[in-house]
PDB file of C-alpha atoms in Angstrom:
ATOM      1  CA  MET A 628      62.408  29.929 -19.186  1.00 53.00           C
ATOM      2  CA  HIS A 629      65.158  32.203 -17.881  1.00 54.00           C
ATOM      3  CA  ASP A 630      63.058  33.227 -14.851  1.00 58.00           C
ATOM      4  CA  ALA A 631      62.348  29.586 -13.986  1.00 49.00           C
ATOM      5  CA  ILE A 632      66.033  28.706 -14.254  1.00 52.00           C
ATOM      6  CA  ASP A 633      66.973  31.611 -11.982  1.00 57.00           C
ATOM      7  CA  HIS A 634      64.363  30.467  -9.456  1.00 48.00           C
ATOM      8  CA  TYR A 635      65.806  26.940  -9.149  1.00 56.00           C
ATOM      9  CA  ARG A 636      69.467  27.244  -8.245  1.00 61.00           C
ATOM     10  CA  VAL A 637      72.139  24.616  -8.886  1.00 60.00           C
ATOM     11  CA  LEU A 638      73.564  23.070  -5.724  1.00 57.00           C
ATOM     12  CA  ASP A 639      76.839  24.667  -4.669  1.00 55.00           C
ATOM     13  CA  THR A 640      78.613  21.387  -4.075  1.00 62.00           C
ATOM     14  CA  SER A 641      79.230  18.605  -6.510  1.00 66.00           C
ATOM     15  CA  MET A 642      79.576  14.914  -5.766  1.00 65.00           C
ATOM     16  CA  VAL A 643      83.250  14.065  -6.095  1.00 69.00           C
ATOM     17  CA  MET A 644      83.472  10.607  -4.542  1.00 74.00           C
ATOM     18  CA  PHE A 645      83.731   7.503  -6.695  1.00 75.00           C
ATOM     19  CA  ASP A 646      81.008   4.996  -5.799  1.00 75.00           C
ATOM     20  CA  GLU A 647      81.644   1.530  -7.206  1.00 78.00           C
ATOM     21  CA  ASN A 648      77.919   0.753  -6.825  1.00 77.00           C
ATOM     22  CA  VAL A 649      77.046   3.633  -9.170  1.00 80.00           C
ATOM     23  CA  HIS A 650      80.118   4.280 -11.327  1.00 80.00           C
ATOM     24  CA  THR A 651      82.255   2.120 -13.586  1.00 83.00           C
ATOM     25  CA  VAL A 652      85.936   2.899 -14.122  1.00 84.00           C
ATOM     26  CA  ASP A 653      86.642   3.836 -17.739  1.00 85.00           C
ATOM     27  CA  GLU A 654      89.756   1.743 -18.328  1.00 88.00           C
ATOM     28  CA  HIS A 655      90.509   3.338 -21.725  1.00 87.00           C
ATOM     29  CA  ALA A 656      90.321   6.831 -20.218  1.00 87.00           C
ATOM     30  CA  LYS A 657      92.486   5.702 -17.298  1.00 88.00           C
ATOM     31  CA  GLU A 658      95.091   4.459 -19.759  1.00 88.00           C
ATOM     32  CA  LEU A 659      94.978   7.762 -21.691  1.00 88.00           C
ATOM     33  CA  LEU A 660      95.413   9.728 -18.464  1.00 86.00           C
ATOM     34  CA  GLU A 661      98.352   7.584 -17.350  1.00 87.00           C
ATOM     35  CA  GLU A 662     100.142   7.594 -20.701  1.00 87.00           C
ATOM     36  CA  HIS A 663      99.316  11.006 -22.177  1.00 85.00           C
ATOM     37  CA  THR A 664      98.777  13.477 -19.315  1.00 86.00           C
ATOM     38  CA  ALA A 665     100.512  14.557 -16.131  1.00 84.00           C
ATOM     39  CA  ILE A 666      97.377  13.742 -14.120  1.00 84.00           C
ATOM     40  CA  SER A 667      97.787  10.926 -11.626  1.00 82.00           C
ATOM     41  CA  THR A 668      95.075   8.283 -11.595  1.00 80.00           C
ATOM     42  CA  ASP A 669      95.718   8.093  -7.847  1.00 81.00           C
ATOM     43  CA  GLU A 670      93.992  11.472  -7.529  1.00 81.00           C
ATOM     44  CA  VAL A 671      91.230  11.033 -10.142  1.00 84.00           C
ATOM     45  CA  VAL A 672      89.076   8.141 -11.289  1.00 84.00           C
ATOM     46  CA  PRO A 673      87.717   8.367 -14.834  1.00 84.00           C
ATOM     47  CA  VAL A 674      84.179   7.000 -15.007  1.00 84.00           C
ATOM     48  CA  THR A 675      82.293   5.580 -17.950  1.00 81.00           C
ATOM     49  CA  VAL A 676      79.430   7.683 -19.308  1.00 84.00           C
ATOM     50  CA  ALA A 677      77.082   7.088 -22.213  1.00 83.00           C
ATOM     51  CA  GLY A 678      78.790   8.016 -25.489  1.00 81.00           C
ATOM     52  CA  ASP A 679      75.586   8.969 -27.235  1.00 84.00           C
ATOM     53  CA  GLY A 680      76.399  12.531 -28.235  1.00 81.00           C
ATOM     54  CA  ASP A 681      75.275  13.824 -24.851  1.00 86.00           C
ATOM     55  CA  CYS A 682      78.491  12.647 -23.180  1.00 87.00           C
ATOM     56  CA  LEU A 683      79.433  16.079 -21.791  1.00 90.00           C
ATOM     57  CA  PHE A 684      76.028  16.385 -20.146  1.00 91.00           C
ATOM     58  CA  HIS A 685      76.314  12.794 -18.857  1.00 90.00           C
ATOM     59  CA  SER A 686      79.792  13.589 -17.495  1.00 90.00           C
ATOM     60  CA  LEU A 687      78.545  16.621 -15.626  1.00 90.00           C
ATOM     61  CA  GLN A 688      75.548  14.674 -14.344  1.00 90.00           C
ATOM     62  CA  THR A 689      78.060  12.341 -12.648  1.00 88.00           C
ATOM     63  CA  PHE A 690      78.966  15.290 -10.406  1.00 87.00           C
ATOM     64  CA  TYR A 691      75.364  16.559 -10.105  1.00 88.00           C
ATOM     65  CA  PRO A 692      73.249  13.364 -10.046  1.00 87.00           C
ATOM     66  CA  THR A 693      70.043  15.170  -9.046  1.00 87.00           C
ATOM     67  CA  MET A 694      70.082  17.123 -12.320  1.00 88.00           C
ATOM     68  CA  SER A 695      68.890  15.514 -15.542  1.00 92.00           C
ATOM     69  CA  ILE A 696      70.835  15.955 -18.762  1.00 92.00           C
ATOM     70  CA  ASN A 697      67.811  17.824 -20.115  1.00 93.00           C
ATOM     71  CA  GLU A 698      68.029  20.313 -17.242  1.00 93.00           C
ATOM     72  CA  LEU A 699      71.761  20.753 -17.806  1.00 94.00           C
ATOM     73  CA  ARG A 700      71.130  21.263 -21.524  1.00 94.00           C
ATOM     74  CA  ALA A 701      68.324  23.803 -20.883  1.00 94.00           C
ATOM     75  CA  ARG A 702      70.470  25.763 -18.419  1.00 94.00           C
ATOM     76  CA  CYS A 703      73.406  25.706 -20.845  1.00 95.00           C
ATOM     77  CA  ILE A 704      71.265  26.921 -23.742  1.00 96.00           C
ATOM     78  CA  ASP A 705      69.770  29.669 -21.570  1.00 96.00           C
ATOM     79  CA  GLU A 706      73.275  30.791 -20.560  1.00 96.00           C
ATOM     80  CA  LEU A 707      74.524  30.808 -24.161  1.00 97.00           C
ATOM     81  CA  CYS A 708      71.469  32.707 -25.451  1.00 97.00           C
ATOM     82  CA  THR A 709      71.447  35.240 -22.617  1.00 96.00           C
ATOM     83  CA  HIS A 710      75.169  36.015 -22.969  1.00 97.00           C
ATOM     84  CA  GLU A 711      75.797  35.272 -26.645  1.00 97.00           C
ATOM     85  CA  GLN A 712      78.302  38.088 -27.198  1.00 97.00           C
ATOM     86  CA  TYR A 713      80.354  37.056 -24.152  1.00 97.00           C
ATOM     87  CA  TYR A 714      80.749  33.523 -25.510  1.00 96.00           C
ATOM     88  CA  GLU A 715      81.582  34.746 -29.022  1.00 95.00           C
ATOM     89  CA  THR A 716      84.301  36.899 -27.455  1.00 95.00           C
ATOM     90  CA  ILE A 717      85.875  34.225 -25.254  1.00 93.00           C
ATOM     91  CA  LYS A 718      85.861  31.767 -28.145  1.00 93.00           C
ATOM     92  CA  THR A 719      88.142  34.178 -30.006  1.00 92.00           C
ATOM     93  CA  GLU A 720      90.179  35.354 -26.991  1.00 93.00           C
ATOM     94  CA  MET A 721      90.934  31.797 -25.836  1.00 92.00           C
ATOM     95  CA  GLY A 722      91.752  30.656 -29.385  1.00 90.00           C
ATOM     96  CA  LEU A 723      88.881  28.175 -29.255  1.00 90.00           C
ATOM     97  CA  ASP A 724      87.818  29.018 -32.789  1.00 87.00           C
ATOM     98  CA  ILE A 725      90.670  26.811 -34.028  1.00 87.00           C
ATOM     99  CA  VAL A 726      88.685  23.757 -32.851  1.00 85.00           C
ATOM    100  CA  ASP A 727      85.141  25.098 -33.133  1.00 84.00           C
ATOM    101  CA  ASP A 728      84.263  27.805 -35.648  1.00 86.00           C
ATOM    102  CA  GLU A 729      80.525  27.417 -35.052  1.00 91.00           C
ATOM    103  CA  SER A 730      78.702  30.586 -33.950  1.00 93.00           C
ATOM    104  CA  VAL A 731      76.942  30.587 -30.577  1.00 94.00           C
ATOM    105  CA  GLN A 732      73.596  30.743 -32.356  1.00 95.00           C
ATOM    106  CA  ASN A 733      74.364  27.738 -34.585  1.00 93.00           C
ATOM    107  CA  HIS A 734      75.771  25.851 -31.600  1.00 91.00           C
ATOM    108  CA  VAL A 735      72.537  26.397 -29.655  1.00 94.00           C
ATOM    109  CA  LEU A 736      70.387  25.377 -32.622  1.00 93.00           C
ATOM    110  CA  ARG A 737      72.360  22.146 -32.856  1.00 91.00           C
ATOM    111  CA  ILE A 738      72.618  21.168 -29.167  1.00 90.00           C
ATOM    112  CA  ILE A 739      68.956  21.925 -28.496  1.00 90.00           C
ATOM    113  CA  ASN A 740      68.437  18.395 -29.841  1.00 84.00           C
ATOM    114  CA  ASN A 741      69.384  15.276 -27.913  1.00 82.00           C
ATOM    115  CA  GLN A 742      72.438  13.276 -28.925  1.00 81.00           C
ATOM    116  CA  GLN A 743      74.253  16.169 -30.578  1.00 81.00           C
ATOM    117  CA  TYR A 744      77.932  16.394 -29.743  1.00 82.00           C
ATOM    118  CA  THR A 745      78.781  19.494 -27.787  1.00 84.00           C
ATOM    119  CA  GLY A 746      82.004  21.489 -27.776  1.00 86.00           C
ATOM    120  CA  VAL A 747      84.010  24.267 -26.225  1.00 91.00           C
ATOM    121  CA  LEU A 748      81.064  26.667 -26.051  1.00 94.00           C
ATOM    122  CA  THR A 749      79.146  24.113 -23.999  1.00 94.00           C
ATOM    123  CA  PHE A 750      82.122  23.630 -21.647  1.00 94.00           C
ATOM    124  CA  ALA A 751      82.347  27.397 -21.152  1.00 95.00           C
ATOM    125  CA  ALA A 752      78.627  27.861 -20.506  1.00 96.00           C
ATOM    126  CA  LEU A 753      78.376  24.861 -18.178  1.00 95.00           C
ATOM    127  CA  SER A 754      81.093  26.296 -15.926  1.00 94.00           C
ATOM    128  CA  THR A 755      78.783  29.260 -15.341  1.00 94.00           C
ATOM    129  CA  VAL A 756      75.748  26.981 -14.954  1.00 93.00           C
ATOM    130  CA  ILE A 757      77.393  25.026 -12.116  1.00 91.00           C
ATOM    131  CA  GLY A 758      79.177  28.088 -10.756  1.00 90.00           C
ATOM    132  CA  GLN A 759      82.632  26.563 -10.704  1.00 89.00           C
ATOM    133  CA  PRO A 760      85.573  26.097 -13.053  1.00 93.00           C
ATOM    134  CA  ILE A 761      85.673  23.136 -15.415  1.00 93.00           C
ATOM    135  CA  GLU A 762      89.079  21.803 -16.401  1.00 93.00           C
ATOM    136  CA  SER A 763      89.049  20.511 -19.950  1.00 92.00           C
ATOM    137  CA  ILE A 764      91.420  17.563 -20.308  1.00 91.00           C
ATOM    138  CA  TYR A 765      92.525  16.557 -23.795  1.00 89.00           C
ATOM    139  CA  PRO A 766      95.202  13.825 -23.743  1.00 87.00           C
ATOM    140  CA  SER A 767      98.223  14.435 -25.941  1.00 82.00           C
ATOM    141  CA  VAL A 768      98.152  11.217 -27.984  1.00 78.00           C
ATOM    142  CA  ASN A 769      99.448  12.907 -31.135  1.00 72.00           C
ATOM    143  CA  GLU A 770     102.706  14.847 -31.145  1.00 68.00           C
ATOM    144  CA  ASN A 771     102.509  18.516 -32.135  1.00 64.00           C
ATOM    145  CA  ASP A 772      98.722  18.516 -31.866  1.00 74.00           C
ATOM    146  CA  ALA A 773      97.449  22.091 -31.685  1.00 79.00           C
ATOM    147  CA  TYR A 774      94.209  20.817 -30.129  1.00 82.00           C
ATOM    148  CA  CYS A 775      96.142  19.985 -26.945  1.00 84.00           C
ATOM    149  CA  GLU A 776      97.331  23.547 -26.509  1.00 85.00           C
ATOM    150  CA  VAL A 777      93.804  24.903 -26.868  1.00 88.00           C
ATOM    151  CA  LEU A 778      91.679  22.227 -25.216  1.00 90.00           C
ATOM    152  CA  ASN A 779      93.787  21.694 -22.090  1.00 91.00           C
ATOM    153  CA  THR A 780      92.364  24.701 -20.323  1.00 93.00           C
ATOM    154  CA  VAL A 781      90.163  25.768 -17.450  1.00 93.00           C
ATOM    155  CA  PHE A 782      86.821  27.369 -18.192  1.00 94.00           C
ATOM    156  CA  ILE A 783      85.954  29.971 -15.555  1.00 93.00           C
ATOM    157  CA  PRO A 784      82.342  30.884 -14.775  1.00 94.00           C
ATOM    158  CA  ARG A 785      81.379  34.099 -16.540  1.00 93.00           C
ATOM    159  CA  ASN A 786      80.588  35.903 -13.293  1.00 88.00           C
ATOM    160  CA  LYS A 787      83.570  34.756 -11.182  1.00 80.00           C
ATOM    161  CA  GLN A 788      87.314  35.009 -10.846  1.00 73.00           C
ATOM    162  CA  LEU A 789      89.387  31.851 -10.378  1.00 66.00           C
ATOM    163  CA  SER A 790      90.203  31.286  -6.738  1.00 66.00           C
ATOM    164  CA  SER A 791      93.419  29.432  -5.951  1.00 64.00           C
ATOM    165  CA  SER A 792      91.533  27.337  -3.375  1.00 69.00           C
ATOM    166  CA  GLU A 793      88.868  26.257  -5.853  1.00 79.00           C
ATOM    167  CA  THR A 794      89.351  22.849  -7.429  1.00 84.00           C
ATOM    168  CA  PRO A 795      87.916  22.651 -10.934  1.00 89.00           C
ATOM    169  CA  THR A 796      85.608  19.880 -12.031  1.00 90.00           C
ATOM    170  CA  ARG A 797      87.723  17.777 -14.400  1.00 90.00           C
ATOM    171  CA  ILE A 798      86.185  16.496 -17.617  1.00 89.00           C
ATOM    172  CA  MET A 799      88.160  14.621 -20.235  1.00 88.00           C
ATOM    173  CA  TRP A 800      87.273  14.741 -23.904  1.00 82.00           C
ATOM    174  CA  PRO A 801      86.351  11.359 -25.356  1.00 69.00           C
ATOM    175  CA  GLY A 802      89.605   9.732 -26.351  1.00 55.00           C
ATOM    176  CA  PRO A 803      91.255  11.344 -29.331  1.00 49.00           C
ATOM    177  CA  GLU A 804      92.424   8.740 -31.813  1.00 52.00           C
ATOM    178  CA  LYS A 805      96.092   8.522 -32.734  1.00 49.00           C
ATOM    179  CA  GLU A 806      96.790  10.105 -36.138  1.00 46.00           C
ATOM    180  CA  VAL A 807      93.069  10.764 -36.734  1.00 44.00           C
ATOM    181  CA  ASP A 808      92.116  13.612 -34.403  1.00 45.00           C
ATOM    182  CA  ILE A 809      94.995  15.982 -35.064  1.00 42.00           C
ATOM    183  CA  ILE A 810      95.623  19.467 -36.336  1.00 40.00           C
ATOM    184  CA  SER A 811      99.073  20.985 -36.750  1.00 38.00           C
TER     185      SER A 811
END
């Protein structure tokens, strides 16, 4: 599988224009952005994606509409399996283990199935898959939420350095619930 994935490259450019014929504004996400982040909804438009457990793959497919979620999943799994130790290391170095203590191997065994919620390891691997940074946006709806400190980050592709001219692909976590999704 790895050889086939290497043979078919991901396009270098993502689709970043909102198309009202294709996309639907996610009003709840827009409200979360306006009320709980410093991100202006004048510069970004949150779009609705299927919330079926594959939402991260659906979100990324919004930027890469020619790729199926199954292709994104396969490329992500290949990346995680090929560079397992790298992802175990960054999980610890970035403090991501506070929100996801699952090993890379267990993560892969879980997300190999459709409709399985992903996590920080998937974010990290997908940045390498698409070859550009992914900004993880986690609205601060709960005060003193340690998740916010960890999840509001930029995942850099494994084989690149962050360029100041490079704009990350922004993906927001599905809305955290007040007083429910919190760690202190």
